[in-house]
PDB file of C-alpha atoms in Angstrom:
ATOM      1  CA  UNK A   1     151.849 114.847  93.904  1.00  0.00           C
ATOM      2  CA  UNK A   2     153.707 111.548  93.943  1.00  0.00           C
ATOM      3  CA  UNK A   3     155.364 110.678  90.632  1.00  0.00           C
ATOM      4  CA  UNK A   4     153.282 107.524  90.183  1.00  0.00           C
ATOM      5  CA  UNK A   5     149.999 109.060  91.405  1.00  0.00           C
ATOM      6  CA  UNK A   6     149.790 110.974  88.129  1.00  0.00           C
ATOM      7  CA  UNK A   7     149.011 107.648  86.462  1.00  0.00           C
ATOM      8  CA  UNK A   8     145.982 107.038  88.691  1.00  0.00           C
ATOM      9  CA  UNK A   9     142.940 107.125  86.394  1.00  0.00           C
ATOM     10  CA  UNK A  10     139.373 107.465  87.656  1.00  0.00           C
ATOM     11  CA  UNK A  11     137.229 104.532  86.515  1.00  0.00           C
ATOM     12  CA  UNK A  12     134.097 106.683  86.693  1.00  0.00           C
ATOM     13  CA  UNK A  13     135.516 109.353  84.390  1.00  0.00           C
ATOM     14  CA  UNK A  14     136.956 106.739  82.001  1.00  0.00           C
ATOM     15  CA  UNK A  15     133.509 105.174  81.668  1.00  0.00           C
ATOM     16  CA  UNK A  16     131.799 108.576  81.243  1.00  0.00           C
ATOM     17  CA  UNK A  17     133.640 109.919  78.204  1.00  0.00           C
ATOM     18  CA  UNK A  18     136.599 109.502  75.885  1.00  0.00           C
ATOM     19  CA  UNK A  19     139.682 111.272  77.213  1.00  0.00           C
ATOM     20  CA  UNK A  20     143.205 112.275  76.272  1.00  0.00           C
ATOM     21  CA  UNK A  21     146.144 112.329  78.704  1.00  0.00           C
ATOM     22  CA  UNK A  22     149.715 113.531  78.210  1.00  0.00           C
ATOM     23  CA  UNK A  23     152.627 112.906  80.543  1.00  0.00           C
ATOM     24  CA  UNK A  24     156.289 113.782  80.450  1.00  0.00           C
ATOM     25  CA  UNK A  25     158.416 111.458  82.526  1.00  0.00           C
ATOM     26  CA  UNK A  26     162.046 111.633  83.591  1.00  0.00           C
ATOM     27  CA  UNK A  27     164.454 109.998  86.048  1.00  0.00           C
ATOM     28  CA  UNK A  28     162.013 110.548  88.946  1.00  0.00           C
ATOM     29  CA  UNK A  29     159.552 108.126  87.331  1.00  0.00           C
ATOM     30  CA  UNK A  30     162.154 105.347  87.085  1.00  0.00           C
ATOM     31  CA  UNK A  31     163.306 105.979  90.681  1.00  0.00           C
ATOM     32  CA  UNK A  32     159.705 105.700  91.883  1.00  0.00           C
ATOM     33  CA  UNK A  33     159.037 102.463  89.987  1.00  0.00           C
ATOM     34  CA  UNK A  34     162.161 100.868  91.545  1.00  0.00           C
ATOM     35  CA  UNK A  35     162.608  98.133  88.980  1.00  0.00           C
ATOM     36  CA  UNK A  36     164.908  96.857  86.304  1.00  0.00           C
ATOM     37  CA  UNK A  37     167.915  98.269  84.521  1.00  0.00           C
ATOM     38  CA  UNK A  38     166.293 101.530  83.439  1.00  0.00           C
ATOM     39  CA  UNK A  39     167.014 104.350  85.870  1.00  0.00           C
ATOM     40  CA  UNK A  40     167.049 107.350  83.568  1.00  0.00           C
ATOM     41  CA  UNK A  41     164.934 108.635  80.757  1.00  0.00           C
ATOM     42  CA  UNK A  42     163.057 111.436  79.125  1.00  0.00           C
ATOM     43  CA  UNK A  43     159.835 110.376  77.449  1.00  0.00           C
ATOM     44  CA  UNK A  44     156.479 111.745  76.378  1.00  0.00           C
ATOM     45  CA  UNK A  45     153.453 109.538  76.918  1.00  0.00           C
ATOM     46  CA  UNK A  46     150.105 110.078  75.212  1.00  0.00           C
ATOM     47  CA  UNK A  47     147.053 108.047  76.203  1.00  0.00           C
ATOM     48  CA  UNK A  48     143.746 108.240  74.335  1.00  0.00           C
ATOM     49  CA  UNK A  49     140.783 106.430  75.867  1.00  0.00           C
ATOM     50  CA  UNK A  50     137.825 104.924  74.047  1.00  0.00           C
ATOM     51  CA  UNK A  51     134.937 103.900  76.290  1.00  0.00           C
ATOM     52  CA  UNK A  52     133.056 100.708  75.566  1.00  0.00           C
ATOM     53  CA  UNK A  53     130.276  98.811  77.374  1.00  0.00           C
ATOM     54  CA  UNK A  54     132.164  97.282  80.316  1.00  0.00           C
ATOM     55  CA  UNK A  55     135.722  98.292  79.484  1.00  0.00           C
ATOM     56  CA  UNK A  56     137.927 101.085  78.191  1.00  0.00           C
ATOM     57  CA  UNK A  57     140.461 100.842  75.375  1.00  0.00           C
ATOM     58  CA  UNK A  58     143.712 102.695  76.060  1.00  0.00           C
ATOM     59  CA  UNK A  59     145.783 103.715  73.053  1.00  0.00           C
ATOM     60  CA  UNK A  60     149.254 104.363  74.485  1.00  0.00           C
ATOM     61  CA  UNK A  61     152.049 106.086  72.561  1.00  0.00           C
ATOM     62  CA  UNK A  62     155.455 106.551  74.175  1.00  0.00           C
ATOM     63  CA  UNK A  63     158.378 108.396  72.564  1.00  0.00           C
ATOM     64  CA  UNK A  64     161.744 109.433  73.952  1.00  0.00           C
ATOM     65  CA  UNK A  65     164.998 107.998  75.218  1.00  0.00           C
ATOM     66  CA  UNK A  66     166.150 105.964  78.200  1.00  0.00           C
ATOM     67  CA  UNK A  67     169.613 105.739  79.719  1.00  0.00           C
ATOM     68  CA  UNK A  68     170.920 102.189  79.937  1.00  0.00           C
ATOM     69  CA  UNK A  69     174.386 100.617  80.210  1.00  0.00           C
ATOM     70  CA  UNK A  70     176.098  99.625  76.967  1.00  0.00           C
ATOM     71  CA  UNK A  71     176.580  95.855  76.837  1.00  0.00           C
ATOM     72  CA  UNK A  72     180.077  96.299  75.400  1.00  0.00           C
ATOM     73  CA  UNK A  73     181.783  99.091  77.387  1.00  0.00           C
ATOM     74  CA  UNK A  74     179.308  99.483  80.298  1.00  0.00           C
ATOM     75  CA  UNK A  75     179.131 103.273  79.854  1.00  0.00           C
ATOM     76  CA  UNK A  76     175.659 104.744  79.880  1.00  0.00           C
ATOM     77  CA  UNK A  77     174.064 105.228  76.495  1.00  0.00           C
ATOM     78  CA  UNK A  78     170.839 106.757  75.283  1.00  0.00           C
ATOM     79  CA  UNK A  79     168.453 104.276  73.716  1.00  0.00           C
ATOM     80  CA  UNK A  80     165.562 105.639  71.640  1.00  0.00           C
ATOM     81  CA  UNK A  81     162.193 104.177  72.618  1.00  0.00           C
ATOM     82  CA  UNK A  82     158.959 104.150  70.627  1.00  0.00           C
ATOM     83  CA  UNK A  83     155.809 102.340  71.721  1.00  0.00           C
ATOM     84  CA  UNK A  84     152.417 102.396  70.005  1.00  0.00           C
ATOM     85  CA  UNK A  85     150.071  99.899  71.630  1.00  0.00           C
ATOM     86  CA  UNK A  86     146.561  99.257  72.849  1.00  0.00           C
ATOM     87  CA  UNK A  87     145.445  97.708  76.094  1.00  0.00           C
ATOM     88  CA  UNK A  88     142.044  97.342  77.698  1.00  0.00           C
ATOM     89  CA  UNK A  89     140.896  98.220  81.203  1.00  0.00           C
ATOM     90  CA  UNK A  90     138.258  95.610  81.982  1.00  0.00           C
ATOM     91  CA  UNK A  91     135.839  95.995  84.847  1.00  0.00           C
ATOM     92  CA  UNK A  92     134.914  92.640  86.350  1.00  0.00           C
ATOM     93  CA  UNK A  93     136.269  89.523  87.944  1.00  0.00           C
ATOM     94  CA  UNK A  94     137.496  87.717  84.816  1.00  0.00           C
ATOM     95  CA  UNK A  95     141.245  88.051  84.549  1.00  0.00           C
ATOM     96  CA  UNK A  96     142.673  88.158  81.031  1.00  0.00           C
ATOM     97  CA  UNK A  97     146.465  88.450  80.931  1.00  0.00           C
ATOM     98  CA  UNK A  98     146.277  90.952  78.073  1.00  0.00           C
ATOM     99  CA  UNK A  99     143.933  93.288  79.949  1.00  0.00           C
ATOM    100  CA  UNK A 100     144.190  95.458  83.024  1.00  0.00           C
ATOM    101  CA  UNK A 101     141.398  94.042  85.168  1.00  0.00           C
ATOM    102  CA  UNK A 102     139.832  96.002  88.029  1.00  0.00           C
ATOM    103  CA  UNK A 103     137.109  94.913  90.413  1.00  0.00           C
ATOM    104  CA  UNK A 104     133.607  96.336  89.860  1.00  0.00           C
ATOM    105  CA  UNK A 105     133.878  98.404  93.064  1.00  0.00           C
ATOM    106  CA  UNK A 106     137.301  99.922  92.200  1.00  0.00           C
ATOM    107  CA  UNK A 107     137.367 103.697  91.895  1.00  0.00           C
ATOM    108  CA  UNK A 108     140.745 104.075  90.191  1.00  0.00           C
ATOM    109  CA  UNK A 109     143.361 102.177  88.213  1.00  0.00           C
ATOM    110  CA  UNK A 110     147.044 103.058  88.293  1.00  0.00           C
ATOM    111  CA  UNK A 111     148.794 102.344  84.995  1.00  0.00           C
ATOM    112  CA  UNK A 112     152.322 103.428  86.026  1.00  0.00           C
ATOM    113  CA  UNK A 113     153.642  99.865  86.147  1.00  0.00           C
ATOM    114  CA  UNK A 114     152.101  99.099  82.743  1.00  0.00           C
ATOM    115  CA  UNK A 115     153.811 102.183  81.282  1.00  0.00           C
ATOM    116  CA  UNK A 116     157.141 101.041  82.739  1.00  0.00           C
ATOM    117  CA  UNK A 117     156.699  97.563  81.254  1.00  0.00           C
ATOM    118  CA  UNK A 118     155.940  98.969  77.802  1.00  0.00           C
ATOM    119  CA  UNK A 119     159.112 101.069  77.985  1.00  0.00           C
ATOM    120  CA  UNK A 120     161.233  98.149  79.226  1.00  0.00           C
ATOM    121  CA  UNK A 121     159.908  95.854  76.485  1.00  0.00           C
ATOM    122  CA  UNK A 122     160.747  98.466  73.831  1.00  0.00           C
ATOM    123  CA  UNK A 123     164.448  98.372  74.761  1.00  0.00           C
ATOM    124  CA  UNK A 124     166.338  95.937  72.514  1.00  0.00           C
ATOM    125  CA  UNK A 125     167.754  92.821  74.166  1.00  0.00           C
ATOM    126  CA  UNK A 126     171.258  93.810  73.071  1.00  0.00           C
ATOM    127  CA  UNK A 127     172.050  97.473  73.509  1.00  0.00           C
ATOM    128  CA  UNK A 128     175.399  98.833  72.416  1.00  0.00           C
ATOM    129  CA  UNK A 129     176.815 102.131  71.278  1.00  0.00           C
ATOM    130  CA  UNK A 130     177.241 102.457  67.510  1.00  0.00           C
ATOM    131  CA  UNK A 131     180.657 101.195  66.341  1.00  0.00           C
ATOM    132  CA  UNK A 132     183.418 103.569  67.361  1.00  0.00           C
ATOM    133  CA  UNK A 133     181.424 105.298  70.132  1.00  0.00           C
ATOM    134  CA  UNK A 134     182.215 102.946  73.028  1.00  0.00           C
ATOM    135  CA  UNK A 135     184.576 103.958  75.831  1.00  0.00           C
ATOM    136  CA  UNK A 136     188.029 103.697  74.198  1.00  0.00           C
ATOM    137  CA  UNK A 137     189.804 102.669  77.421  1.00  0.00           C
ATOM    138  CA  UNK A 138     187.328  99.847  78.080  1.00  0.00           C
ATOM    139  CA  UNK A 139     187.518  98.648  74.480  1.00  0.00           C
ATOM    140  CA  UNK A 140     191.342  98.502  74.758  1.00  0.00           C
ATOM    141  CA  UNK A 141     190.999  96.324  77.892  1.00  0.00           C
ATOM    142  CA  UNK A 142     188.560  94.038  76.092  1.00  0.00           C
ATOM    143  CA  UNK A 143     190.933  93.636  73.127  1.00  0.00           C
ATOM    144  CA  UNK A 144     193.794  92.945  75.557  1.00  0.00           C
ATOM    145  CA  UNK A 145     191.895  90.027  77.097  1.00  0.00           C
ATOM    146  CA  UNK A 146     190.269  88.646  73.945  1.00  0.00           C
ATOM    147  CA  UNK A 147     191.739  85.562  72.322  1.00  0.00           C
ATOM    148  CA  UNK A 148     192.217  85.938  68.593  1.00  0.00           C
ATOM    149  CA  UNK A 149     190.999  82.655  67.081  1.00  0.00           C
ATOM    150  CA  UNK A 150     193.200  83.229  64.021  1.00  0.00           C
ATOM    151  CA  UNK A 151     196.493  83.171  65.921  1.00  0.00           C
ATOM    152  CA  UNK A 152     198.344  79.913  66.309  1.00  0.00           C
ATOM    153  CA  UNK A 153     198.296  78.411  69.804  1.00  0.00           C
ATOM    154  CA  UNK A 154     201.401  76.741  71.172  1.00  0.00           C
TER     155      UNK A 154
END
């Protein structure tokens, strides 16, 4: 089964009953998505569905870590990720930017891209190792080429 096909949800079964899904994703998921700066990770995803009249509420919880480059030394670092959010799968032609909208004749909805976006948005804008954990050689190079504003210029 393709890595992203696991995130293909049957509209008919979503509308029939409340469900619970669990996924464990790793580097293969990020390779398959082919987007952004995140190429590695180990995360657990839990999705609970709540059926409604013409839509389905998805409660999505994501926990784990992703591998991203440190903004300071460029070495890879592990960034913890936690997401706890709700989104709605709406069946119809009205497009609401907050919802996942599918046409009335659709049989499935693939939420892999949505999962990736939730993970990417959970990564802080600035991501650096804790002080003292950056690559020592790179930090020495940075200090070598940094101008100390307190020294007198001639």
